[in-house]
Amino acid sequence: MRLIHTLGGVLILLLTIASILRTLVVPRGLYSALAYRLWWGLRTLLRLSAAPFGTYHAQDRAQTWLAPLILLGMLAVWLSSMLLAYTLLLHGISELNWAVSFREAGSSLFTLGFASGERLHLSALDFLAAASGPLVIALQIAYLPTLYAAYNRREVEVTLLQSRAGEPAWGPELLARQWLVDTETALPQLYRDWERLAADIGESHSNYPVLLSFRSPRPHRSWVVGLVTVMDAAAIHLAVSPDSAPPEARLVLRAGFTAMRDIARSLRVGFDPDPTPDTPVLLTFAEFDAAVSMITAAGFPRERPAAEAWPHFHGWRVNYEALAYELARRSDAVPALWTGPRDFRTAAIPPARPTDRRPPPDGGA
């Protein structure tokens, strides 16, 4: 039995070290079973706690706690697993009973030193345990600045998008507002900024999936809704007014669905890597037609009628709609227009309309 306990301790220790390395160290977007299970369990618990209130805002308040609970949960599981592993090892290679083995493993792992003895053949194991505890905590502490730096880069652009595309953001609203206030010349730069942000999100959120659970400071903002907004605006621009659409529109679309696919691979979400232009989408032509009418009324130059533009828009949206809906569902994002269903009952929330109007030509009040 002691041999079995020793082998069990070695196996648990190796699995714990592998989990720590793939989650905190290896920059490869590897799948972390621990992070996924903590996300699933804690998200379900928080969602059920908010369910009696029956509103999106209740869900948003509850899910705010998801990311910090996942971080604490990972640390607790790793330290508990190491404590169990060292307890099994000490019990397996010595004559210590379970209580003494647990006490010495905890004393060494947390560097307390109150249970050390003069058993030289166990000193190496005690030293290894004493090094493991601080190392895991140090890696977790070093992990936080990386997470918050990526979070801050993301939220700056999401916040800047609010005045351009409403809150919650919506692709047609983004285009309509630019022509209403004569800022359409700023769209190429916006597309460039979100192309770079999409690349950043694809790299950071696939390497550190816990970032998906970090919510925006405001309940009606979301990184995935913002990305879908910019991509929808670019797709409409290319479909309805191809001659005036800047080349940056194509670039942000490709960067956007590439980022979503990178994140999907790290989460083991299945997707079609090469969808055909006639692959069905959930967005309907009636919704697209209404959006085109709205942006045209705002002054957007329409070069194609909606019926002719629809196949072109559809051809772009098949590349990202399914993944966008899945990421929005998993992150419990604000239920903005054109972002798919959620796991809780809620109606789509349209963007809030600005109360101000376009200033008169002379710039007066």
Coordinates of C-alpha atoms in Angstrom, one line a residue:
M1 CA 0.0 0.0 0.0
R2 CA 2.8 2.4 0.8
L3 CA 4.1 1.9 -2.8
I4 CA 0.7 2.8 -4.1
H5 CA 0.6 5.9 -1.9
T6 CA 4.0 6.9 -3.2
L7 CA 3.1 6.5 -6.8
G8 CA -0.2 8.3 -6.2
G9 CA 1.7 11.2 -4.6
V10 CA 4.1 11.4 -7.6
L11 CA 1.2 11.4 -10.1
I12 CA -0.7 14.1 -8.3
L13 CA 2.4 16.2 -8.0
L14 CA 3.3 15.9 -11.7
L15 CA -0.3 16.7 -12.7
T16 CA -0.4 19.8 -10.5
I17 CA 3.0 21.0 -11.9
A18 CA 1.7 20.4 -15.4
S19 CA -1.5 22.4 -14.7
I20 CA 0.5 25.3 -13.2
L21 CA 2.9 25.4 -16.2
R22 CA 0.2 25.2 -18.9
T23 CA -1.9 27.8 -17.1
L24 CA 0.6 30.4 -15.9
V25 CA 3.9 29.8 -17.8
V26 CA 3.6 28.3 -21.3
P27 CA 2.7 31.0 -23.8
R28 CA 0.9 28.7 -26.2
G29 CA -2.8 28.9 -25.5
L30 CA -3.0 25.4 -24.1
Y31 CA -6.3 24.1 -22.7
S32 CA -6.5 24.2 -18.9
A33 CA -8.9 21.7 -17.6
L34 CA -8.7 23.2 -14.1
A35 CA -9.6 26.8 -15.3
Y36 CA -12.5 25.4 -17.4
R37 CA -14.0 23.4 -14.6
L38 CA -13.7 26.3 -12.1
W39 CA -15.2 28.6 -14.7
W40 CA -18.1 26.2 -15.4
G41 CA -18.9 25.5 -11.7
L42 CA -18.5 29.0 -10.4
R43 CA -20.4 30.5 -13.3
T44 CA -23.3 28.1 -12.9
L45 CA -23.4 28.9 -9.1
L46 CA -23.4 32.7 -9.7
R47 CA -25.9 32.5 -12.5
L48 CA -28.3 30.4 -10.3
S49 CA -27.9 33.0 -7.4
A50 CA -29.0 35.8 -9.7
A51 CA -31.8 33.8 -11.5
P52 CA -34.6 34.7 -9.0
F53 CA -34.1 38.4 -9.8
G54 CA -34.7 37.7 -13.5
T55 CA -32.8 40.7 -15.0
Y56 CA -29.6 41.1 -16.9
H57 CA -28.3 43.6 -14.4
A58 CA -28.6 41.0 -11.6
Q59 CA -26.6 38.5 -13.7
D60 CA -24.0 41.2 -14.4
R61 CA -23.6 42.0 -10.7
A62 CA -23.2 38.3 -9.9
Q63 CA -20.8 37.5 -12.7
T64 CA -18.6 40.3 -11.6
W65 CA -17.2 38.0 -9.0
L66 CA -16.4 35.2 -11.4
A67 CA -12.9 36.1 -12.4
P68 CA -11.5 36.8 -8.9
L69 CA -13.1 33.6 -7.6
I70 CA -11.5 31.6 -10.5
L71 CA -8.1 33.1 -9.6
L72 CA -8.5 32.2 -5.9
G73 CA -9.9 28.8 -6.8
M74 CA -6.9 27.9 -9.0
L75 CA -4.5 28.9 -6.2
A76 CA -6.5 26.9 -3.6
V77 CA -6.7 23.8 -5.8
W78 CA -3.0 23.9 -6.6
L79 CA -1.9 24.3 -3.0
S80 CA -4.4 21.6 -1.8
S81 CA -3.2 19.2 -4.5
M82 CA 0.4 19.7 -3.5
L83 CA -0.4 19.2 0.1
L84 CA -2.2 16.0 -0.7
A85 CA 0.7 14.9 -2.9
Y86 CA 3.4 15.5 -0.3
T87 CA 1.3 13.9 2.4
L88 CA 1.0 10.7 0.3
L89 CA 4.8 10.8 -0.5
L90 CA 5.8 11.3 3.2
H91 CA 3.4 8.5 4.2
G92 CA 4.6 6.2 1.4
I93 CA 8.4 6.5 1.9
S94 CA 8.4 6.5 5.7
E95 CA 6.8 5.0 8.8
L96 CA 4.9 8.2 9.6
N97 CA 1.1 7.8 10.1
W98 CA -1.4 9.9 8.2
A99 CA -1.7 12.7 10.8
V100 CA 2.0 13.2 11.1
S101 CA 2.5 13.0 7.4
F102 CA -0.1 15.7 6.8
R103 CA 1.3 17.9 9.5
E104 CA 4.8 17.7 8.2
A105 CA 3.7 18.2 4.6
G106 CA 1.8 21.4 5.6
S107 CA 4.6 22.6 7.7
S108 CA 7.1 22.3 4.8
L109 CA 4.8 23.5 2.0
F110 CA 3.8 26.7 3.7
T111 CA 7.3 27.2 5.1
L112 CA 6.2 27.2 8.7
G113 CA 8.8 24.8 9.9
F114 CA 7.1 23.7 13.1
A115 CA 6.9 20.0 12.2
S116 CA 10.5 19.3 11.0
G117 CA 12.3 16.4 12.5
E118 CA 15.7 14.8 12.3
R119 CA 14.8 12.3 9.6
L120 CA 17.6 12.9 7.1
H121 CA 16.1 10.6 4.5
L122 CA 13.0 12.9 4.3
S123 CA 14.9 16.2 4.2
A124 CA 15.0 16.3 0.4
L125 CA 11.2 15.9 0.3
D126 CA 10.7 18.6 3.0
F127 CA 13.0 21.0 1.0
L128 CA 11.1 20.3 -2.2
A129 CA 7.8 21.0 -0.5
A130 CA 9.2 24.2 1.1
A131 CA 10.2 25.5 -2.3
S132 CA 6.9 24.5 -4.0
G133 CA 4.5 26.7 -1.9
P134 CA 6.2 30.1 -2.3
L135 CA 6.9 29.3 -6.0
V136 CA 3.3 28.7 -6.8
I137 CA 2.2 31.8 -4.9
A138 CA 4.9 33.9 -6.6
L139 CA 3.8 32.6 -10.1
Q140 CA 0.2 33.5 -9.3
I141 CA 1.3 37.0 -8.1
A142 CA 3.4 37.5 -11.3
Y143 CA 0.4 36.3 -13.3
L144 CA -1.9 39.2 -12.1
P145 CA 0.0 42.2 -13.7
T146 CA -0.1 40.4 -17.1
L147 CA -3.8 39.9 -16.8
Y148 CA -4.6 43.4 -15.7
A149 CA -2.3 45.0 -18.4
A150 CA -4.2 43.0 -21.1
Y151 CA -7.5 44.0 -19.4
N152 CA -6.7 47.7 -19.3
R153 CA -5.6 47.7 -23.0
R154 CA -8.9 46.0 -23.9
E155 CA -11.2 48.3 -21.8
V156 CA -9.7 51.5 -23.1
E157 CA -10.9 50.7 -26.7
V158 CA -14.2 49.4 -25.4
T159 CA -14.8 52.6 -23.5
L160 CA -13.8 54.8 -26.5
L161 CA -16.3 52.9 -28.7
Q162 CA -19.2 53.8 -26.4
S163 CA -19.6 57.4 -27.7
R164 CA -19.3 56.1 -31.3
A165 CA -21.5 53.1 -31.3
G166 CA -23.9 53.5 -28.3
E167 CA -24.1 51.5 -25.2
P168 CA -24.5 48.6 -25.7
A169 CA -22.6 48.9 -29.0
W170 CA -24.2 47.9 -32.3
G171 CA -22.6 47.9 -35.8
P172 CA -25.3 49.8 -37.7
E173 CA -25.3 52.4 -34.9
L174 CA -21.6 52.9 -35.3
L175 CA -22.0 53.7 -39.0
A176 CA -25.1 55.9 -38.5
R177 CA -23.5 58.0 -35.8
Q178 CA -20.4 58.7 -37.9
W179 CA -22.4 60.2 -40.7
L180 CA -24.8 62.0 -38.4
V181 CA -21.9 64.0 -36.9
D182 CA -19.6 64.1 -39.9
T183 CA -16.9 62.0 -38.4
E184 CA -16.9 59.3 -41.1
T185 CA -13.3 60.1 -42.0
A186 CA -12.3 58.7 -38.6
L187 CA -13.5 55.2 -39.5
P188 CA -10.2 54.0 -41.1
Q189 CA -8.3 54.8 -37.9
L190 CA -11.0 53.1 -35.8
Y191 CA -10.7 50.0 -37.9
R192 CA -6.9 50.1 -37.5
D193 CA -7.2 50.4 -33.8
W194 CA -9.6 47.4 -33.5
E195 CA -7.4 45.4 -35.9
R196 CA -4.5 45.8 -33.5
L197 CA -6.8 45.2 -30.5
A198 CA -8.2 42.0 -32.1
A199 CA -4.7 40.7 -32.5
D200 CA -4.0 41.6 -28.8
I201 CA -7.2 39.9 -27.6
G202 CA -6.5 36.8 -29.7
E203 CA -3.1 36.4 -28.1
S204 CA -3.9 37.3 -24.5
H205 CA -7.3 35.7 -24.2
S206 CA -6.1 32.4 -25.7
N207 CA -3.1 32.2 -23.5
Y208 CA -5.0 33.4 -20.4
P209 CA -8.6 32.2 -20.8
V210 CA -9.6 33.7 -17.4
L211 CA -9.6 37.1 -19.1
L212 CA -12.8 36.0 -20.7
S213 CA -14.4 36.3 -17.3
F214 CA -13.2 39.8 -16.5
R215 CA -16.2 42.0 -17.1
S216 CA -16.2 45.7 -18.2
P217 CA -16.6 48.3 -15.5
R218 CA -20.0 49.3 -16.9
P219 CA -22.8 46.6 -17.3
H220 CA -23.6 47.6 -20.9
R221 CA -20.1 47.3 -22.2
S222 CA -18.3 44.2 -23.3
W223 CA -15.2 43.4 -25.3
V224 CA -16.9 40.7 -27.4
V225 CA -19.9 43.0 -28.2
G226 CA -17.5 45.8 -29.1
L227 CA -15.5 43.5 -31.5
V228 CA -18.7 42.2 -33.1
T229 CA -19.9 45.8 -33.5
V230 CA -16.8 46.9 -35.3
M231 CA -16.8 43.8 -37.5
D232 CA -20.5 44.2 -38.4
A233 CA -19.9 47.8 -39.2
A234 CA -17.0 46.9 -41.5
A235 CA -19.0 44.1 -43.1
I236 CA -21.9 46.4 -43.8
H237 CA -19.5 49.1 -45.1
L238 CA -18.0 46.6 -47.6
A239 CA -21.3 45.1 -48.6
V240 CA -23.4 48.3 -49.0
S241 CA -20.8 50.8 -50.1
P242 CA -17.8 48.9 -51.5
D243 CA -16.2 51.7 -53.5
S244 CA -16.0 54.1 -50.5
A245 CA -15.1 51.4 -47.9
P246 CA -11.5 51.8 -46.7
P247 CA -9.1 48.8 -47.0
E248 CA -8.9 48.7 -43.2
A249 CA -12.4 47.3 -43.1
R250 CA -11.2 44.1 -44.6
L251 CA -8.2 44.0 -42.3
V252 CA -10.3 44.3 -39.1
L253 CA -12.7 41.6 -40.2
R254 CA -9.9 39.2 -40.8
A255 CA -8.1 40.1 -37.6
G256 CA -11.4 39.8 -35.7
F257 CA -12.4 36.3 -36.8
T258 CA -8.8 35.1 -36.6
A259 CA -8.7 36.2 -32.9
M260 CA -12.0 34.5 -32.2
R261 CA -10.7 31.3 -33.7
D262 CA -7.5 31.4 -31.6
I263 CA -9.6 31.8 -28.5
A264 CA -12.0 29.0 -29.6
R265 CA -9.0 26.6 -30.1
S266 CA -7.7 27.3 -26.6
L267 CA -11.2 26.6 -25.2
R268 CA -11.8 23.5 -27.4
V269 CA -14.8 25.1 -29.1
G270 CA -15.5 23.5 -32.4
F271 CA -16.0 25.6 -35.5
D272 CA -15.9 25.4 -39.3
P273 CA -12.5 26.7 -40.4
D274 CA -13.6 27.2 -44.0
P275 CA -17.3 28.1 -44.2
T276 CA -18.9 28.6 -47.6
P277 CA -20.7 31.9 -48.5
D278 CA -24.0 30.1 -48.4
T279 CA -23.6 28.7 -44.8
P280 CA -26.7 29.8 -42.9
V281 CA -26.5 32.6 -40.3
L282 CA -29.0 33.4 -37.6
L283 CA -29.2 37.1 -38.5
T284 CA -32.1 37.6 -40.9
F285 CA -32.3 39.6 -44.1
A286 CA -35.2 41.6 -42.5
E287 CA -32.9 42.7 -39.7
F288 CA -30.2 43.6 -42.2
D289 CA -32.6 45.5 -44.4
A290 CA -33.9 47.5 -41.5
A291 CA -30.4 48.4 -40.4
V292 CA -29.5 49.5 -44.0
S293 CA -32.5 51.7 -44.1
M294 CA -31.5 53.3 -40.7
I295 CA -27.9 54.1 -41.7
T296 CA -29.1 55.4 -45.1
A297 CA -31.5 57.8 -43.4
A298 CA -28.5 59.0 -41.3
G299 CA -26.6 59.9 -44.5
F300 CA -24.5 56.7 -45.2
P301 CA -23.8 56.5 -49.0
R302 CA -25.6 53.4 -50.3
E303 CA -24.1 52.1 -53.5
R304 CA -26.0 48.8 -53.5
P305 CA -29.6 48.1 -52.5
A306 CA -30.1 45.9 -49.4
A307 CA -31.1 42.9 -51.4
E308 CA -27.9 43.0 -53.5
A309 CA -25.7 43.8 -50.5
W310 CA -27.1 41.0 -48.4
P311 CA -25.1 38.1 -50.0
H312 CA -21.9 40.1 -49.6
F313 CA -22.6 40.9 -45.9
H314 CA -23.7 37.2 -45.4
G315 CA -20.4 36.1 -46.9
W316 CA -18.4 38.0 -44.3
R317 CA -20.6 37.2 -41.3
V318 CA -20.4 33.4 -41.8
N319 CA -16.8 33.7 -40.8
Y320 CA -17.5 34.9 -37.3
E321 CA -21.2 34.8 -36.3
A322 CA -21.2 31.3 -34.7
L323 CA -18.0 32.0 -32.7
A324 CA -19.1 35.5 -31.7
Y325 CA -22.4 34.1 -30.4
E326 CA -20.6 31.4 -28.4
L327 CA -18.1 33.8 -26.9
A328 CA -20.9 36.2 -26.0
R329 CA -22.8 33.4 -24.4
R330 CA -19.9 32.0 -22.4
S331 CA -18.9 35.4 -21.1
D332 CA -22.5 36.4 -20.3
A333 CA -22.0 39.6 -22.2
V334 CA -24.6 42.3 -22.4
P335 CA -27.4 41.1 -24.7
A336 CA -26.8 43.7 -27.4
L337 CA -28.4 43.6 -30.8
W338 CA -27.0 41.0 -33.3
T339 CA -25.0 39.1 -30.6
G340 CA -27.1 36.0 -30.2
P341 CA -28.9 34.3 -27.3
R342 CA -27.7 34.0 -23.6
D343 CA -28.0 31.3 -21.0
F344 CA -30.5 33.4 -19.1
R345 CA -33.8 34.9 -20.2
T346 CA -33.4 38.4 -21.5
A347 CA -34.4 40.5 -24.4
A348 CA -31.9 42.2 -26.7
I349 CA -31.0 45.7 -25.4
P350 CA -30.8 48.4 -28.1
P351 CA -28.1 51.1 -27.8
A352 CA -29.2 54.2 -25.8
R353 CA -29.8 57.1 -28.1
P354 CA -27.8 60.3 -27.4
T355 CA -29.8 63.3 -26.2
D356 CA -27.6 65.8 -27.9
R357 CA -28.1 66.8 -31.6
R358 CA -25.8 67.8 -34.3
P359 CA -24.5 71.4 -33.7
P360 CA -25.5 74.1 -36.2
P361 CA -23.1 74.9 -39.1
D362 CA -21.8 78.0 -37.3
G363 CA -20.7 75.9 -34.3
G364 CA -23.1 77.7 -31.9
A365 CA -24.9 76.2 -29.1

